[in-house]
């Protein structure tokens, strides 16, 4: 079956097939690709006089244009997303920190995952008692920590190549 002009395919090739170009955002000549320009226009870039842009799907996931239920509107050619994100106090979800403690007199002086804060008794601070009361920390009792560095924001991926047909059947409209 002959592909449609402008059709995009995902292929595992290391070479560009004849009649196709890589979807890498390249600017191409309108004069040499007038039929494809008729379909794409300057949706993906170019000056619309001498050049137009091919879609750039390098390091991108294609998303359907339009508005899905409960989703933001996406227009044809719109780019979005980031490969890395740095969380800040303003971008983290609202949450609390719970401290577990007991009023029973402490019997140990070293913390462990089997102990809770207890009522101080001499030089001991931790108790094995399971009689636990929960309390929310005051904001002033919790300090910031971390390196403030971006973290990877990319879903699991496999690298392949997107190609656009530059020599195919011109798609007719209904």
MMTF fields as JSON, N, C-alpha, C and O atoms, coordinates in Angstrom:
{
  "mmtfVersion": "1.0.0",
  "mmtfProducer": "UNKNOWN",
  "numBonds": 695,
  "numAtoms": 696,
  "numGroups": 174,
  "numChains": 1,
  "numModels": 1,
  "chainsPerModel": [1],
  "groupsPerChain": [174],
  "chainIdList": ["A"],
  "bondAtomList": [4, 2, 8, 6, 12, 10, 16, 14, 20, 18, 24, 22, 28, 26, 32, 30, 36, 34, 40, 38, 44, 42, 48, 46, 52, 50, 56, 54, 60, 58, 64, 62, 68, 66, 72, 70, 76, 74, 80, 78, 84, 82, 88, 86, 92, 90, 96, 94, 100, 98, 104, 102, 108, 106, 112, 110, 116, 114, 120, 118, 124, 122, 128, 126, 132, 130, 136, 134, 140, 138, 144, 142, 148, 146, 152, 150, 156, 154, 160, 158, 164, 162, 168, 166, 172, 170, 176, 174, 180, 178, 184, 182, 188, 186, 192, 190, 196, 194, 200, 198, 204, 202, 208, 206, 212, 210, 216, 214, 220, 218, 224, 222, 228, 226, 232, 230, 236, 234, 240, 238, 244, 242, 248, 246, 252, 250, 256, 254, 260, 258, 264, 262, 268, 266, 272, 270, 276, 274, 280, 278, 284, 282, 288, 286, 292, 290, 296, 294, 300, 298, 304, 302, 308, 306, 312, 310, 316, 314, 320, 318, 324, 322, 328, 326, 332, 330, 336, 334, 340, 338, 344, 342, 348, 346, 352, 350, 356, 354, 360, 358, 364, 362, 368, 366, 372, 370, 376, 374, 380, 378, 384, 382, 388, 386, 392, 390, 396, 394, 400, 398, 404, 402, 408, 406, 412, 410, 416, 414, 420, 418, 424, 422, 428, 426, 432, 430, 436, 434, 440, 438, 444, 442, 448, 446, 452, 450, 456, 454, 460, 458, 464, 462, 468, 466, 472, 470, 476, 474, 480, 478, 484, 482, 488, 486, 492, 490, 496, 494, 500, 498, 504, 502, 508, 506, 512, 510, 516, 514, 520, 518, 524, 522, 528, 526, 532, 530, 536, 534, 540, 538, 544, 542, 548, 546, 552, 550, 556, 554, 560, 558, 564, 562, 568, 566, 572, 570, 576, 574, 580, 578, 584, 582, 588, 586, 592, 590, 596, 594, 600, 598, 604, 602, 608, 606, 612, 610, 616, 614, 620, 618, 624, 622, 628, 626, 632, 630, 636, 634, 640, 638, 644, 642, 648, 646, 652, 650, 656, 654, 660, 658, 664, 662, 668, 666, 672, 670, 676, 674, 680, 678, 684, 682, 688, 686, 692, 690],
  "bondOrderList": [1, 1, 1, 1, 1, 1, 1, 1, 1, 1, 1, 1, 1, 1, 1, 1, 1, 1, 1, 1, 1, 1, 1, 1, 1, 1, 1, 1, 1, 1, 1, 1, 1, 1, 1, 1, 1, 1, 1, 1, 1, 1, 1, 1, 1, 1, 1, 1, 1, 1, 1, 1, 1, 1, 1, 1, 1, 1, 1, 1, 1, 1, 1, 1, 1, 1, 1, 1, 1, 1, 1, 1, 1, 1, 1, 1, 1, 1, 1, 1, 1, 1, 1, 1, 1, 1, 1, 1, 1, 1, 1, 1, 1, 1, 1, 1, 1, 1, 1, 1, 1, 1, 1, 1, 1, 1, 1, 1, 1, 1, 1, 1, 1, 1, 1, 1, 1, 1, 1, 1, 1, 1, 1, 1, 1, 1, 1, 1, 1, 1, 1, 1, 1, 1, 1, 1, 1, 1, 1, 1, 1, 1, 1, 1, 1, 1, 1, 1, 1, 1, 1, 1, 1, 1, 1, 1, 1, 1, 1, 1, 1, 1, 1, 1, 1, 1, 1, 1, 1, 1, 1, 1, 1],
  "groupList": [{"groupName": "UNK", "atomNameList": ["N", "CA", "C", "O"], "elementList": ["N", "C", "C", "O"], "formalChargeList": [0, 0, 0, 0], "bondAtomList": [1, 0, 2, 1, 3, 2], "bondOrderList": [1, 1, 2], "singleLetterCode": "X", "chemCompType": "L-PEPTIDE LINKING"}],
  "groupTypeList": [0, 0, 0, 0, 0, 0, 0, 0, 0, 0, 0, 0, 0, 0, 0, 0, 0, 0, 0, 0, 0, 0, 0, 0, 0, 0, 0, 0, 0, 0, 0, 0, 0, 0, 0, 0, 0, 0, 0, 0, 0, 0, 0, 0, 0, 0, 0, 0, 0, 0, 0, 0, 0, 0, 0, 0, 0, 0, 0, 0, 0, 0, 0, 0, 0, 0, 0, 0, 0, 0, 0, 0, 0, 0, 0, 0, 0, 0, 0, 0, 0, 0, 0, 0, 0, 0, 0, 0, 0, 0, 0, 0, 0, 0, 0, 0, 0, 0, 0, 0, 0, 0, 0, 0, 0, 0, 0, 0, 0, 0, 0, 0, 0, 0, 0, 0, 0, 0, 0, 0, 0, 0, 0, 0, 0, 0, 0, 0, 0, 0, 0, 0, 0, 0, 0, 0, 0, 0, 0, 0, 0, 0, 0, 0, 0, 0, 0, 0, 0, 0, 0, 0, 0, 0, 0, 0, 0, 0, 0, 0, 0, 0, 0, 0, 0, 0, 0, 0, 0, 0, 0, 0, 0, 0],
  "groupIdList": [1, 2, 3, 4, 5, 6, 7, 8, 9, 10, 11, 12, 13, 14, 15, 16, 17, 18, 19, 20, 21, 22, 23, 24, 25, 26, 27, 28, 29, 30, 31, 32, 33, 34, 35, 36, 37, 38, 39, 40, 41, 42, 43, 44, 45, 46, 47, 48, 49, 50, 51, 52, 53, 54, 55, 56, 57, 58, 59, 60, 61, 62, 63, 64, 65, 66, 67, 68, 69, 70, 71, 72, 73, 74, 75, 76, 77, 78, 79, 80, 81, 82, 83, 84, 85, 86, 87, 88, 89, 90, 91, 92, 93, 94, 95, 96, 97, 98, 99, 100, 101, 102, 103, 104, 105, 106, 107, 108, 109, 110, 111, 112, 113, 114, 115, 116, 117, 118, 119, 120, 121, 122, 123, 124, 125, 126, 127, 128, 129, 130, 131, 132, 133, 134, 135, 136, 137, 138, 139, 140, 141, 142, 143, 144, 145, 146, 147, 148, 149, 150, 151, 152, 153, 154, 155, 156, 157, 158, 159, 160, 161, 162, 163, 164, 165, 166, 167, 168, 169, 170, 171, 172, 173, 174],
  "secStructList": [7, 7, 7, 5, 6, 6, 7, 3, 3, 3, 3, 7, 7, 1, 1, 7, 7, 6, 6, 3, 3, 3, 7, 5, 7, 7, 3, 3, 3, 6, 6, 6, 1, 2, 2, 2, 2, 2, 2, 2, 6, 6, 6, 6, 7, 7, 7, 1, 1, 1, 3, 3, 3, 7, 7, 5, 7, 6, 6, 7, 7, 7, 7, 7, 1, 3, 3, 7, 6, 6, 1, 7, 3, 3, 7, 6, 6, 7, 7, 7, 7, 7, 1, 3, 3, 7, 7, 7, 6, 6, 6, 1, 7, 7, 7, 7, 7, 3, 3, 3, 3, 3, 3, 3, 3, 7, 7, 5, 1, 1, 7, 7, 6, 6, 7, 3, 3, 3, 3, 3, 3, 6, 6, 3, 3, 3, 3, 7, 7, 7, 7, 7, 3, 3, 3, 3, 7, 7, 4, 4, 4, 7, 7, 7, 7, 1, 7, 7, 7, 7, 3, 3, 7, 7, 7, 1, 7, 7, 7, 7, 3, 3, 3, 3, 3, 1, 1, 1, 5, 7, 7, 7, 7, 7],
  "xCoordList": [0.844, 0.0, 0.892, 1.813, 0.628, 1.388, 0.986, -0.205, 1.965, 1.628, 1.082, 1.319, 0.353, -0.128, 1.007, 1.843, 1.035, 1.97, 1.729, 0.592, 2.773, 2.646, 2.395, 2.412, 2.162, 1.951, 3.222, 4.328, 3.064, 4.206, 4.194, 3.17, 5.36, 5.506, 6.68, 7.669, 6.534, 7.557, 8.274, 7.656, 9.591, 10.336, 11.645, 12.214, 12.121, 13.341, 14.616, 15.628, 14.591, 15.726, 16.818, 16.549, 18.049, 19.162, 19.351, 20.161, 18.627, 18.708, 17.34, 16.319, 17.34, 16.085, 15.595, 16.312, 14.377, 13.853, 13.622, 13.353, 13.729, 13.494, 12.062, 11.128, 11.877, 10.56, 10.11, 8.964, 10.993, 10.674, 11.761, 12.876, 11.445, 12.414, 12.229, 11.147, 13.286, 13.208, 12.436, 12.593, 11.608, 10.852, 11.782, 11.709, 12.66, 13.667, 13.597, 14.539, 12.494, 12.325, 13.061, 13.149, 13.593, 14.352, 13.469, 12.274, 14.073, 13.399, 13.684, 14.837, 12.629, 12.784, 12.215, 11.405, 12.655, 12.27, 10.815, 10.392, 10.063, 8.686, 8.695, 7.872, 9.621, 9.688, 9.924, 9.406, 10.679, 10.991, 9.965, 9.973, 9.093, 8.119, 6.778, 6.177, 6.304, 5.107, 3.854, 3.015, 3.71, 2.512, 2.501, 1.455, 3.649, 3.737, 3.5, 2.866, 4.01, 3.777, 2.282, 1.789, 1.569, 0.127, -0.568, -1.547, -0.062, -0.663, -0.227, -1.044, 1.058, 1.592, 1.608, 1.45, 1.8, 1.963, 3.148, 4.157, 3.03, 4.113, 3.776, 4.275, 2.94, 2.56, 3.778, 3.767, 4.825, 6.012, 7.215, 8.35, 6.981, 8.063, 8.266, 7.528, 9.277, 9.58, 9.026, 8.244, 9.442, 9.005, 7.785, 7.226, 7.35, 6.183, 6.411, 5.485, 7.636, 7.983, 8.908, 8.644, 9.996, 10.947, 10.996, 11.314, 10.68, 10.827, 9.6, 8.817, 9.46, 8.505, 9.189, 10.151, 8.688, 9.32, 8.634, 7.415, 9.441, 8.92, 8.679, 9.335, 7.761, 7.573, 8.887, 9.635, 9.15, 10.339, 9.887, 9.383, 10.067, 9.666, 10.875, 10.765, 12.037, 13.213, 13.007, 12.68, 13.198, 13.009, 11.615, 11.446, 10.622, 9.245, 8.306, 8.6, 7.188, 6.101, 4.979, 4.599, 4.454, 3.367, 2.085, 1.786, 1.332, 0.066, -0.979, -0.714, -2.158, -3.223, -3.675, -3.778, -3.942, -4.43, -5.875, -6.59, -6.293, -7.668, -7.718, -6.711, -8.913, -9.125, -9.748, -10.878, -9.006, -9.555, -10.352, -10.182, -11.216, -12.052, -11.187, -10.372, -11.367, -10.611, -9.178, -8.398, -8.811, -7.433, -7.36, -8.377, -6.15, -5.91, -6.021, -5.805, -6.356, -6.422, -5.018, -4.15, -4.783, -3.504, -3.766, -4.641, -3.0, -3.165, -2.077, -0.983, -2.387, -1.452, -0.132, -0.119, 0.968, 2.298, 2.757, 3.908, 1.884, 2.247, 3.27, 3.144, 4.278, 5.324, 5.139, 4.771, 5.387, 5.262, 6.094, 6.695, 6.122, 6.826, 8.287, 8.853, 8.89, 10.295, 10.913, 10.262, 12.183, 12.874, 13.285, 13.372, 13.541, 13.891, 13.058, 12.651, 12.808, 12.003, 12.67, 13.159, 12.688, 13.163, 11.952, 11.229, 11.732, 10.625, 11.008, 12.147, 10.064, 10.251, 9.151, 8.21, 9.27, 8.228, 6.879, 5.844, 6.883, 5.644, 5.029, 3.816, 5.836, 5.296, 5.011, 4.436, 5.408, 5.109, 3.664, 3.126, 3.04, 1.679, 1.654, 2.625, 0.547, 0.383, 0.399, -0.258, 1.149, 1.228, 1.653, 2.045, 1.574, 2.004, 3.04, 3.189, 3.745, 4.701, 4.169, 3.913, 4.007, 3.456, 4.601, 5.53, 4.512, 5.494, 4.775, 3.747, 5.314, 4.736, 5.518, 6.749, 4.779, 5.41, 4.482, 3.302, 5.03, 4.246, 4.542, 5.607, 3.609, 3.833, 4.509, 4.817, 4.739, 5.414, 6.883, 7.501, 7.428, 8.827, 9.742, 9.586, 10.694, 11.637, 12.536, 12.856, 12.941, 13.793, 15.051, 15.868, 15.229, 16.398, 16.968, 16.244, 18.282, 18.892, 19.354, 20.002, 19.037, 19.408, 18.163, 17.405, 17.946, 16.749, 16.853, 17.952, 15.708, 15.637, 14.22, 13.346, 13.985, 12.649, 11.643, 10.458, 12.076, 11.154, 10.808, 10.051, 11.348, 11.148, 10.383, 10.39, 9.721, 9.036, 9.64, 10.264, 9.446, 9.841, 9.028, 7.823, 9.677, 8.984, 9.205, 9.935, 8.576, 8.799, 10.216, 10.593, 10.998, 12.413, 12.554, 11.894, 13.424, 13.698, 15.198, 15.807, 15.807, 17.268, 17.876, 17.571, 18.746, 19.362, 18.741, 19.346, 17.555, 16.875, 15.773, 15.173, 15.514, 14.537, 13.539, 12.525, 13.8, 12.994, 12.374, 12.945, 11.179, 10.431, 9.948, 9.691, 9.826, 9.29, 7.772, 7.156, 7.156, 5.715, 4.998, 5.42, 3.908, 3.154, 1.978, 1.189, 1.856, 0.801, 1.133, 1.733, 0.739, 1.19, 0.097, -1.063, 0.472, -0.385, 0.277, 1.501, -0.493, 0.07, -0.157, -1.176, 0.808, 0.687, 1.316, 2.285, 0.777, 1.33, 2.412, 2.21, 3.571, 4.653, 4.228, 3.473, 4.695, 4.547, 5.461, 6.507, 5.092, 5.906, 7.312, 8.274, 7.446, 8.753, 9.653, 10.849, 9.109, 9.935, 10.511, 11.26, 10.164, 10.676, 11.492, 11.012, 12.715, 13.555, 13.658, 13.396, 14.048, 14.228, 15.499, 16.461, 15.483, 16.685, 16.68, 15.659, 17.792, 17.893, 18.857, 19.301, 19.183, 20.173, 19.6, 20.361, 18.257, 17.606, 18.049, 18.159, 18.303, 18.719, 17.553, 16.689, 17.515, 16.426, 16.515, 17.6, 15.356, 15.32, 14.734, 14.027, 15.031, 14.559, 13.045, 12.445, 12.42, 10.967, 10.48, 9.379, 11.289, 10.97, 10.375, 10.925, 9.232, 8.636, 9.547, 10.401, 9.393, 10.21, 10.063, 8.951, 11.169, 11.161, 12.032, 12.851, 11.839, 12.75, 12.928, 11.954, 14.147, 14.425, 14.176, 14.718, 13.363, 13.116, 13.096, 13.367, 12.789, 12.792, 11.437, 10.777, 11.033, 9.824, 10.222, 11.199, 9.453, 9.678, 8.373, 7.286, 8.498, 7.335, 7.465, 8.536, 6.364, 6.359, 6.403, 5.565, 7.393, 7.522, 7.251, 7.307, 6.96, 6.666, 5.58, 5.884, 4.335, 3.234, 1.977, 2.018, 0.869, -0.421, -0.93, -0.936, -1.362, -1.926, -3.282, -4.161, -3.461, -4.73, -5.872, -5.781, -6.937, -8.102, -9.031, -9.008, -9.847, -10.783, -12.12, -12.463, -12.873, -14.22, -15.157, -16.337],
  "yCoordList": [-1.175, 0.0, 1.241, 1.344, 2.148, 3.386, 4.309, 4.514, 4.868, 5.737, 7.082, 7.507, 7.737, 9.089, 10.085, 9.906, 11.118, 12.21, 12.842, 13.177, 13.006, 13.572, 12.552, 12.889, 11.306, 10.242, 10.08, 10.143, 9.875, 9.675, 8.234, 7.711, 7.607, 6.227, 6.13, 6.855, 5.228, 4.911, 3.671, 2.616, 3.782, 2.666, 2.44, 3.382, 1.198, 0.886, 0.972, 0.375, 1.693, 1.707, 2.685, 3.695, 2.367, 3.295, 4.166, 5.093, 3.892, 4.673, 5.278, 4.825, 6.317, 6.963, 6.283, 6.274, 5.71, 5.051, 6.055, 7.232, 5.575, 6.395, 6.926, 6.165, 8.222, 8.842, 9.31, 9.726, 9.246, 9.642, 10.596, 10.598, 11.391, 12.231, 12.006, 11.633, 12.235, 12.066, 13.225, 14.375, 12.918, 13.952, 14.563, 14.236, 15.457, 16.049, 17.568, 18.212, 18.148, 19.59, 20.351, 21.578, 19.639, 20.294, 21.267, 21.031, 22.359, 23.286, 22.808, 22.579, 22.659, 22.17, 23.19, 24.043, 23.081, 24.017, 23.807, 22.685, 24.903, 24.843, 24.49, 23.697, 25.077, 24.839, 23.366, 22.868, 22.676, 21.267, 20.321, 19.127, 20.829, 19.991, 20.704, 20.748, 21.268, 22.103, 21.356, 21.924, 20.1, 19.344, 19.088, 19.205, 18.743, 18.529, 19.848, 19.863, 20.954, 22.269, 22.591, 23.196, 22.194, 22.417, 21.744, 22.269, 20.593, 19.858, 20.393, 20.495, 20.735, 21.111, 22.613, 23.046, 23.411, 24.847, 25.109, 24.407, 26.108, 26.43, 25.963, 26.522, 24.954, 24.416, 24.046, 24.217, 23.543, 23.077, 23.982, 23.576, 25.203, 26.161, 26.543, 26.106, 27.364, 27.86, 29.255, 29.75, 29.887, 31.26, 31.331, 32.414, 30.216, 30.21, 30.87, 30.978, 31.311, 31.92, 30.986, 30.622, 30.612, 29.689, 28.335, 27.321, 28.314, 27.082, 26.795, 27.688, 25.536, 25.099, 24.016, 23.397, 23.791, 22.839, 21.488, 21.385, 20.461, 19.111, 18.967, 19.643, 18.108, 17.887, 17.39, 16.635, 17.824, 17.343, 16.382, 16.806, 15.097, 14.083, 13.459, 12.389, 14.124, 13.65, 13.933, 15.056, 12.928, 13.037, 13.53, 14.237, 13.163, 13.596, 12.404, 11.409, 12.52, 11.568, 12.295, 13.399, 11.694, 12.315, 12.291, 11.3, 13.392, 13.517, 13.976, 14.866, 13.385, 13.758, 15.188, 15.586, 15.953, 17.32, 17.298, 16.317, 18.381, 18.478, 18.516, 18.758, 18.27, 18.301, 16.985, 16.665, 16.234, 15.01, 15.341, 16.416, 14.444, 14.672, 14.949, 14.115, 16.117, 16.5, 16.92, 17.098, 17.084, 17.419, 18.804, 19.384, 19.324, 20.613, 20.468, 19.385, 21.555, 21.579, 21.571, 22.301, 20.755, 20.682, 21.054, 20.478, 22.03, 22.433, 21.783, 21.5, 21.55, 20.927, 21.682, 22.898, 20.989, 21.593, 22.095, 22.511, 22.071, 22.552, 21.624, 20.402, 22.205, 21.45, 21.656, 22.75, 20.626, 20.762, 19.732, 18.849, 19.851, 18.895, 19.245, 20.071, 18.605, 18.803, 17.46, 16.591, 17.299, 16.037, 15.946, 14.849, 17.095, 17.096, 18.144, 19.143, 17.908, 18.803, 18.944, 17.964, 20.164, 20.401, 20.703, 21.668, 19.886, 20.123, 21.236, 21.306, 22.091, 23.143, 23.0, 22.228, 23.739, 23.687, 24.088, 23.567, 25.021, 25.485, 24.452, 24.467, 23.552, 22.581, 21.217, 20.349, 21.024, 19.75, 19.74, 20.783, 18.582, 18.505, 18.877, 18.648, 19.444, 19.75, 18.45, 17.48, 18.438, 17.229, 17.6, 18.737, 16.646, 16.856, 15.808, 14.794, 16.076, 15.114, 14.693, 15.535, 13.429, 12.904, 12.425, 11.758, 12.777, 12.312, 11.359, 11.705, 10.173, 9.193, 9.234, 9.213, 9.294, 9.356, 8.734, 8.501, 8.474, 7.904, 8.666, 9.265, 8.638, 9.291, 8.341, 8.737, 7.104, 6.128, 6.521, 6.998, 6.326, 6.676, 5.899, 4.692, 6.603, 6.005, 5.001, 5.149, 3.966, 2.922, 2.69, 1.84, 3.416, 3.218, 4.581, 5.574, 4.615, 5.893, 5.972, 6.947, 4.977, 5.0, 4.699, 3.787, 5.457, 5.226, 3.942, 3.493, 3.36, 2.235, 2.201, 2.92, 1.372, 1.32, 0.613, 0.575, 0.055, -0.611, 0.276, -0.145, 1.497, 2.375, 3.633, 4.038, 4.245, 5.521, 6.507, 6.109, 7.826, 8.815, 8.554, 8.313, 8.601, 8.392, 9.57, 10.501, 9.535, 10.567, 10.382, 9.29, 11.454, 11.369, 10.88, 11.377, 9.9, 9.348, 9.254, 8.295, 10.214, 10.238, 10.608, 11.66, 9.725, 10.007, 9.156, 8.986, 8.627, 7.838, 8.66, 9.534, 8.365, 9.138, 8.267, 8.777, 6.976, 6.109, 4.996, 4.529, 4.573, 3.561, 2.474, 2.74, 1.26, 0.141, 0.071, -0.798, 0.954, 0.948, 1.287, 2.176, 0.568, 0.785, 1.736, 1.976, 2.275, 3.221, 4.553, 5.434, 4.693, 5.816, 6.85, 6.509, 8.114, 9.24, 9.951, 10.074, 10.417, 11.112, 12.607, 13.055, 13.367, 14.82, 15.358, 14.791, 16.431, 17.044, 18.029, 18.832, 17.982, 18.928, 20.334, 20.523, 21.298, 22.683, 22.909, 22.268, 23.798, 24.08, 24.523, 24.232, 25.227, 25.714, 24.61, 24.833, 23.425, 22.336, 21.432, 20.502, 21.699, 20.89, 21.804, 22.856, 21.406, 22.217, 21.571, 20.379, 22.381, 21.879, 21.04, 21.283, 20.056, 19.272, 18.875, 18.999, 18.406, 17.994, 18.878, 19.907, 18.48, 19.185, 20.175, 20.856, 20.277, 21.203, 20.967, 21.912, 19.715, 19.366, 18.76, 18.121, 18.95, 18.343, 16.827, 16.253, 16.188, 14.733, 14.359, 15.15, 13.162, 12.654, 12.588, 12.074, 13.106, 13.155, 12.376, 12.621, 11.445, 10.732, 9.363, 8.608, 9.063, 7.749, 6.684, 7.031, 5.43, 4.388, 4.468, 4.586, 4.405, 4.606, 3.592, 2.901, 3.522, 2.813, 3.727, 4.284, 3.877, 4.808, 4.144, 3.077, 4.776, 4.412, 5.732, 6.781, 5.705, 6.928, 7.151, 6.211, 8.422, 8.829, 9.344, 10.08, 8.947, 9.401, 9.951, 9.489, 10.945, 11.528, 11.258, 11.43, 10.832, 10.514, 11.817, 12.7, 11.923, 13.105, 12.758, 13.626, 11.495, 11.057, 9.975, 8.782, 10.398, 9.446, 9.996, 10.975, 9.355, 9.744, 10.957, 10.963, 11.997, 13.183, 12.803, 12.339, 13.001, 12.584, 13.517, 14.736, 12.918, 13.714, 13.822, 12.97, 14.869, 15.066, 14.462, 14.335, 14.092, 13.55, 14.639, 14.379],
  "zCoordList": [0.0, 0.0, 0.0, 0.809, -0.873, -0.963, 0.186, 0.424, 0.903, 2.036, 1.569, 0.438, 2.453, 2.203, 2.408, 3.294, 1.603, 1.767, 3.137, 3.47, 3.923, 5.262, 6.346, 7.53, 5.962, 6.95, 7.774, 7.237, 9.067, 9.959, 10.437, 10.876, 10.341, 10.812, 11.776, 11.672, 12.691, 13.673, 13.174, 13.032, 12.9, 12.327, 13.087, 13.639, 13.116, 13.866, 13.027, 13.395, 11.921, 11.001, 11.424, 12.074, 11.044, 11.241, 10.01, 10.035, 8.94, 7.693, 7.395, 7.911, 6.546, 6.152, 4.872, 3.872, 4.886, 3.687, 2.546, 2.786, 1.33, 0.14, 0.163, 0.413, -0.095, -0.096, 1.278, 1.446, 2.255, 3.623, 4.131, 3.609, 5.128, 5.83, 7.319, 7.773, 8.07, 9.51, 10.131, 9.721, 11.112, 11.845, 12.891, 14.076, 12.428, 13.299, 13.356, 13.819, 12.893, 12.94, 11.854, 11.909, 10.863, 9.796, 9.019, 8.839, 8.562, 7.661, 6.24, 5.874, 5.447, 4.075, 3.092, 3.454, 1.858, 0.812, 0.388, 0.11, 0.343, -0.148, -1.632, -2.09, -2.378, -3.826, -4.149, -5.149, -3.338, -3.588, -2.968, -3.268, -2.12, -1.398, -1.292, -0.218, -2.416, -2.379, -1.943, -1.244, -2.338, -1.949, -0.439, 0.201, 0.127, 1.572, 2.314, 3.369, 1.761, 2.364, 2.379, 3.33, 1.342, 1.274, 2.466, 2.997, 2.875, 3.993, 5.363, 6.278, 5.503, 6.813, 7.076, 8.217, 6.019, 6.227, 7.139, 7.072, 7.982, 8.927, 10.35, 11.326, 10.455, 11.769, 12.601, 13.82, 11.964, 12.682, 12.441, 12.687, 11.962, 11.78, 10.324, 9.441, 10.091, 8.763, 8.564, 9.376, 7.466, 7.22, 6.312, 6.137, 5.728, 4.863, 3.513, 2.711, 3.257, 1.978, 1.205, 0.059, 1.865, 1.241, 1.947, 1.325, 3.248, 4.023, 4.881, 5.203, 5.236, 6.261, 7.075, 6.62, 8.286, 9.191, 9.203, 9.065, 9.371, 9.614, 11.115, 11.907, 11.514, 12.953, 13.578, 12.957, 14.804, 15.512, 16.602, 17.642, 16.364, 17.341, 18.024, 18.624, 17.936, 18.654, 20.138, 20.52, 20.961, 22.413, 22.777, 23.77, 21.982, 22.218, 22.131, 21.469, 22.802, 22.686, 21.956, 22.346, 20.916, 20.167, 21.0, 21.666, 20.957, 21.671, 20.671, 19.862, 20.716, 19.795, 20.082, 21.242, 19.039, 19.205, 19.67, 19.468, 20.29, 20.772, 22.278, 22.943, 22.817, 24.26, 24.698, 24.329, 25.481, 26.053, 27.293, 27.868, 27.714, 28.888, 30.112, 30.507, 30.706, 31.891, 31.607, 32.543, 30.337, 29.966, 29.35, 28.969, 29.256, 28.613, 27.104, 26.561, 26.431, 24.977, 24.401, 24.879, 23.382, 22.671, 21.225, 20.579, 20.707, 19.318, 18.474, 18.962, 17.212, 16.284, 16.281, 16.09, 16.487, 16.494, 17.847, 17.983, 18.867, 20.202, 20.842, 20.762, 21.475, 22.165, 23.66, 24.088, 24.462, 25.904, 26.637, 26.026, 27.936, 28.779, 28.992, 28.275, 29.988, 30.328, 30.667, 31.247, 30.298, 30.6, 32.057, 32.607, 32.697, 34.115, 34.835, 34.242, 36.119, 36.938, 38.303, 38.867, 38.829, 40.181, 41.052, 40.802, 42.068, 42.996, 43.959, 44.419, 44.255, 45.249, 46.286, 46.102, 47.365, 48.394, 47.808, 48.222, 46.836, 46.232, 45.287, 45.079, 44.707, 43.75, 44.363, 43.707, 45.613, 46.277, 46.758, 47.129, 46.755, 47.285, 48.772, 49.492, 49.217, 50.63, 51.408, 51.033, 52.488, 53.305, 54.723, 54.982, 55.629, 57.011, 57.365, 56.683, 58.436, 58.977, 60.339, 61.2, 60.527, 61.775, 62.669, 62.214, 63.93, 64.911, 65.852, 66.434, 65.997, 66.912, 68.224, 68.232, 69.329, 70.648, 71.67, 71.407, 72.821, 73.917, 75.203, 75.349, 76.113, 77.409, 78.401, 79.525, 77.994, 78.852, 79.002, 78.05, 80.169, 80.426, 79.498, 79.315, 78.918, 77.978, 78.683, 79.863, 77.929, 78.493, 77.656, 78.013, 76.558, 75.694, 75.308, 75.252, 75.042, 74.69, 73.229, 72.846, 72.418, 70.995, 70.162, 70.492, 69.086, 68.256, 67.433, 67.107, 67.104, 66.175, 65.618, 66.102, 64.606, 64.018, 64.914, 64.584, 66.031, 66.955, 68.15, 69.025, 68.203, 69.352, 68.952, 67.79, 69.938, 69.762, 70.751, 71.734, 70.479, 71.476, 72.73, 72.654, 73.874, 75.142, 76.062, 75.723, 77.225, 78.236, 78.757, 79.183, 78.719, 79.078, 80.511, 81.423, 80.687, 82.001, 82.17, 81.697, 82.826, 82.96, 81.612, 81.05, 81.096, 79.791, 78.682, 77.623, 78.913, 77.888, 77.227, 77.853, 75.941, 75.185, 74.428, 73.952, 74.304, 73.449, 74.264, 75.25, 73.829, 74.567, 73.615, 72.441, 74.117, 73.325, 73.441, 72.823, 74.208, 74.405, 73.103, 72.364, 72.83, 71.605, 71.837, 70.923, 73.044, 73.387, 72.714, 73.33, 71.441, 70.62, 70.44, 70.206, 70.548, 70.207, 69.03, 69.005, 68.065, 66.908, 67.039, 67.565, 66.552, 66.56, 65.286, 64.78, 64.776, 63.569, 63.967, 64.877, 63.293, 63.558, 63.187, 62.234, 63.912, 63.503, 62.305, 62.204, 61.406, 60.22, 60.619, 59.907, 61.757, 62.192, 62.725, 62.91, 62.977, 63.509, 62.426, 62.726, 61.17, 60.058, 59.151, 58.728, 58.857, 57.977, 56.613, 56.453, 55.619, 54.261, 54.194, 54.923, 53.313, 53.061, 51.602, 50.926, 51.119, 49.719, 48.959, 49.469, 47.745, 46.952, 45.957, 45.269, 45.857, 44.928, 43.49, 42.708, 43.142, 41.791, 41.031, 41.632, 39.709, 38.931, 38.936, 39.03, 38.832, 38.715, 37.36, 36.736, 36.919, 35.639, 35.643, 36.587, 34.592, 34.491, 33.268, 32.775, 32.78, 31.545, 31.88, 32.682, 31.244, 31.438, 30.807, 29.991, 31.15, 30.511, 28.984, 28.469, 28.282, 26.835, 26.107, 26.713, 24.809, 23.915, 22.698, 22.191, 22.242, 21.146, 19.791, 19.502, 18.981, 17.589, 16.821, 17.406, 15.554, 14.756, 14.108, 13.665, 14.06, 13.368, 11.987, 11.846, 10.966, 9.602, 9.032, 9.379, 8.152, 7.483, 5.99, 5.407, 5.381, 3.952, 3.145, 3.329, 2.249, 1.398, -0.067, -0.939, -0.327, -1.689, -1.613, -1.582, -1.585, -1.474, -2.121, -2.867, -1.827, -2.378, -1.606, -0.375, -2.351, -1.708, -1.125, -1.851, 0.208, 0.82, 0.422, 0.564, -0.075, -0.446, 0.756, 1.644, 0.781, 1.886, 1.524, 0.349, 2.545, 2.335, 1.845, 1.61]
}
